[in-house]
Amino acid sequence: MNTKMNVSSIEQAQTLAMDFLTVAQLAAIASHQWIGKGNKNAADDAGTEAMRNQMKLTNMSGRIVIGEGEMDEAPMLYIGEELGTGTGPEVDIAVDPVEGTSLMAKGQDNSITVIAVSTRGSLLHAPDMYMKKIAVGPKAKGCINIEASLTENMKAVAKALGKDVADLTVMIQDRPRHEDLIQQVFAAGARVKLFSDGDVTGAIATSIDEMDVDILVGTGGAPEGVIAATALKCLGGDFQAQLVPQNQEEFDRCIQMGLSNPEKVFTIDELVKSDDCFFVATGITDGTLLKGVQKKEDGVMLTHSFVAIGGSVKNFQFIEARH
């Protein structure tokens, strides 16, 4: 696949990224009313509907490759759904209207709206299931191996970063299934940074110096994995993943979706085959990456977003907006 971007495609990507910024902002605003109300499904539905309605107006031929589910399971943003005006670039879209629905329903931090977009046919088409992941920033690109132990990966990353292993910070989701990973970090004398939900933020943190995270590792959702890989591709970081089917049904579903070897290791360039990609996120509740939506007394809504564009551009920016 030709992944080079010419001037017109760079401009097109930047324009489309701004269109998707609006999509993310509107989804976050729509979800805002459900913060702390204990109804994560209503929050997800509100964000999804706002996202879908705005994408319909966007000049593109878009296809959802990772969304809310299959056609017979979800009313909106199902896998394979076509969106856009039909004019403009042909793109794959991976979305999570509310990453961290449980966090948001409980009024907790780190709930965000996330979108990843790449050229048609370039994003991994995978079912919503568990995925083993490891992510690092640009300085450690090429140094990770998901099939090696975390201890070995920490040694390789520390060397690439010019640090002692004891100075590393490893971000891991706080789950019983990760106890062995946590103990490996402790045994190496490094620091663990636990989080409850939402590993896209953790993956991005590895590529932003101020966030002081060196490695993200663990098993989480496959959709979030593809979205995080897109963000890291834009940021120059590295990401490896491996699907983890929990039963024969999930294994067979992978085969049906064209994955001949469901348990193969995917590199970042296999998860996101094109450099012509971008990532957009808007905060819903306050978090480590973004501030949440704020409603002012005069009815004005404030949003805080993050946009990263890949290709030859490779830049990111934080955007505050009034609505």
XYZ file of N, CA and C in Angstrom, residues 20 51 55 63-67 91-97 114-118 123-124 223-224 226-228 230 278-280:
93
model
N -13.643 16.025 12.212
C -13.831 15.014 13.245
C -13.642 15.583 14.648
N -22.538 11.731 17.608
C -21.421 11.414 16.725
C -21.915 10.991 15.341
N -21.318 12.913 11.713
C -20.542 12.230 10.680
C -21.316 12.114 9.372
N -16.405 4.459 6.608
C -16.907 3.137 6.991
C -16.449 2.826 8.413
N -17.392 2.452 9.276
C -17.059 2.074 10.639
C -16.440 0.678 10.630
N -15.201 0.556 11.089
C -14.570 -0.762 11.185
C -14.553 -1.252 12.630
N -14.640 -0.327 13.567
C -14.795 -0.672 14.979
C -15.774 0.332 15.564
N -16.910 -0.191 16.061
C -17.923 0.713 16.589
C -18.674 0.103 17.753
N -12.437 6.482 3.867
C -11.699 6.261 5.109
C -12.318 5.159 5.967
N -11.464 4.537 6.784
C -11.879 3.644 7.859
C -12.002 4.474 9.130
N -12.992 4.156 9.944
C -13.224 4.899 11.182
C -13.363 3.920 12.341
N -12.628 4.164 13.414
C -12.780 3.408 14.660
C -13.203 4.400 15.737
N -14.268 4.084 16.460
C -14.798 5.046 17.432
C -15.108 4.397 18.770
N -15.027 5.215 19.790
C -15.576 4.875 21.101
C -16.188 6.170 21.625
N -17.505 6.343 21.443
C -18.148 7.613 21.819
C -17.918 7.986 23.278
N -13.273 9.214 21.811
C -12.107 8.987 20.955
C -12.516 8.518 19.564
N -11.755 8.983 18.561
C -11.984 8.604 17.159
C -10.627 8.412 16.484
N -10.503 7.347 15.718
C -9.318 7.129 14.879
C -9.781 6.986 13.438
N -9.066 7.636 12.530
C -9.436 7.623 11.106
C -8.197 7.353 10.269
N -8.337 6.490 9.262
C -7.236 6.186 8.354
C -7.798 5.870 6.983
N -7.188 0.030 8.596
C -7.330 -0.276 10.017
C -7.707 -1.742 10.207
N -7.129 -2.369 11.231
C -7.440 -3.766 11.520
C -8.931 -3.928 11.763
N -11.026 -2.880 20.312
C -11.299 -1.587 19.663
C -10.395 -0.478 20.180
N -10.242 -0.426 21.508
C -9.366 0.598 22.095
C -7.921 0.401 21.658
N -6.842 -0.726 18.664
C -6.668 -0.170 17.311
C -6.679 1.358 17.354
N -7.552 1.913 18.175
C -7.619 3.376 18.314
C -6.311 3.911 18.902
N -5.806 3.243 19.937
C -4.546 3.671 20.558
C -3.380 3.536 19.590
N -3.469 3.858 16.397
C -3.556 4.971 15.454
C -2.973 6.240 16.067
N -5.237 9.906 11.443
C -5.269 10.888 12.525
C -6.134 10.379 13.664
N -5.973 11.022 14.816
C -6.663 10.639 16.050
C -7.226 11.894 16.698
N -8.442 11.794 17.216
C -9.085 12.923 17.896
C -9.703 12.432 19.200
